[in-house]
mmCIF file of C-alpha atoms in Angstrom:
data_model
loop_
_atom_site.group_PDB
_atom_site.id
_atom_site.type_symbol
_atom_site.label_atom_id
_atom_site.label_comp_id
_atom_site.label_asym_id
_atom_site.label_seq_id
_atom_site.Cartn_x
_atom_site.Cartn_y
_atom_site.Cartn_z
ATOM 1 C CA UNK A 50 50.140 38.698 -24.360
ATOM 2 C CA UNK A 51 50.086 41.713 -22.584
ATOM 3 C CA UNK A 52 49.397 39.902 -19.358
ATOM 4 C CA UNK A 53 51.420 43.407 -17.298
ATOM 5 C CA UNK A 54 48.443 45.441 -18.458
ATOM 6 C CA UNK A 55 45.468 43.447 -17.475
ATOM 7 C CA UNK A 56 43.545 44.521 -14.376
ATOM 8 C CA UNK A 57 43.693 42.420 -11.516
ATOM 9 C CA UNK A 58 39.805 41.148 -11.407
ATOM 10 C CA UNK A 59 38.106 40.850 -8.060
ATOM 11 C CA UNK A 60 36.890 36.956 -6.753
ATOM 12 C CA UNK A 61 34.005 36.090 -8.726
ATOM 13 C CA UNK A 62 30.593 36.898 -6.342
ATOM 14 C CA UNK A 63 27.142 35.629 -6.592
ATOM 15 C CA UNK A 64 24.303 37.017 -4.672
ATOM 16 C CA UNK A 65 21.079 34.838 -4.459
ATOM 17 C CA UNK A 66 17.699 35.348 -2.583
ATOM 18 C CA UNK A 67 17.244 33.103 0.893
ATOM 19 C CA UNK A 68 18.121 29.099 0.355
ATOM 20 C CA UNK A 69 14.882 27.877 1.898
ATOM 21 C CA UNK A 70 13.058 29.168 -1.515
ATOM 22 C CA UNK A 71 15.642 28.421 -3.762
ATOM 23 C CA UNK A 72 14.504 26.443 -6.742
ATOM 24 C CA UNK A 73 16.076 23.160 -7.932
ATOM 25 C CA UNK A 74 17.755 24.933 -10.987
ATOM 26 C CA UNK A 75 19.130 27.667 -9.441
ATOM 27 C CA UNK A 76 20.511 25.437 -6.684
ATOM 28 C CA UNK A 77 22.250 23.239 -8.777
ATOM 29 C CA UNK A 78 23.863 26.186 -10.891
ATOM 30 C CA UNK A 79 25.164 27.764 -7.970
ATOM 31 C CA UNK A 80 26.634 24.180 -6.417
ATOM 32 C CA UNK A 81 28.069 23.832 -9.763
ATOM 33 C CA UNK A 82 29.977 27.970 -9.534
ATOM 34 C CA UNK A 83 31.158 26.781 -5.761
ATOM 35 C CA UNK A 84 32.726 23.265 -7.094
ATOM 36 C CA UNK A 85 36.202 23.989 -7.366
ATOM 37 C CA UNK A 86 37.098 23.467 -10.920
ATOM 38 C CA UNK A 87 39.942 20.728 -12.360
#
C-alpha cells in the first residue's frame, strides 16, 4: 500500500556460537533459515 514509504530492511543475519557444540535443534533451525525458500 504504501510500498514508497517502507524502509529498505537489511539481509536477514543470524549469529550462533561455534558449530562443533551446536545442538541438534538449533542446527536444524538454522539449516532450515539458510534453505532458500519456494
Amino acid at each position: 500500500m504504501l510500498e514508497d514509504w517502507l524502509p529498505e530492511l537489511p539481509p536477514f543475519q543470524f549469529y550462533y556460537p561455534n558449530r562443533q557444540y551446536m545442538p541438534s535443534a538449533l542446527r536444524a533451525f538454522v539449516d532450515y533459515i539458510k534453505a532458500p525458500q519456494a
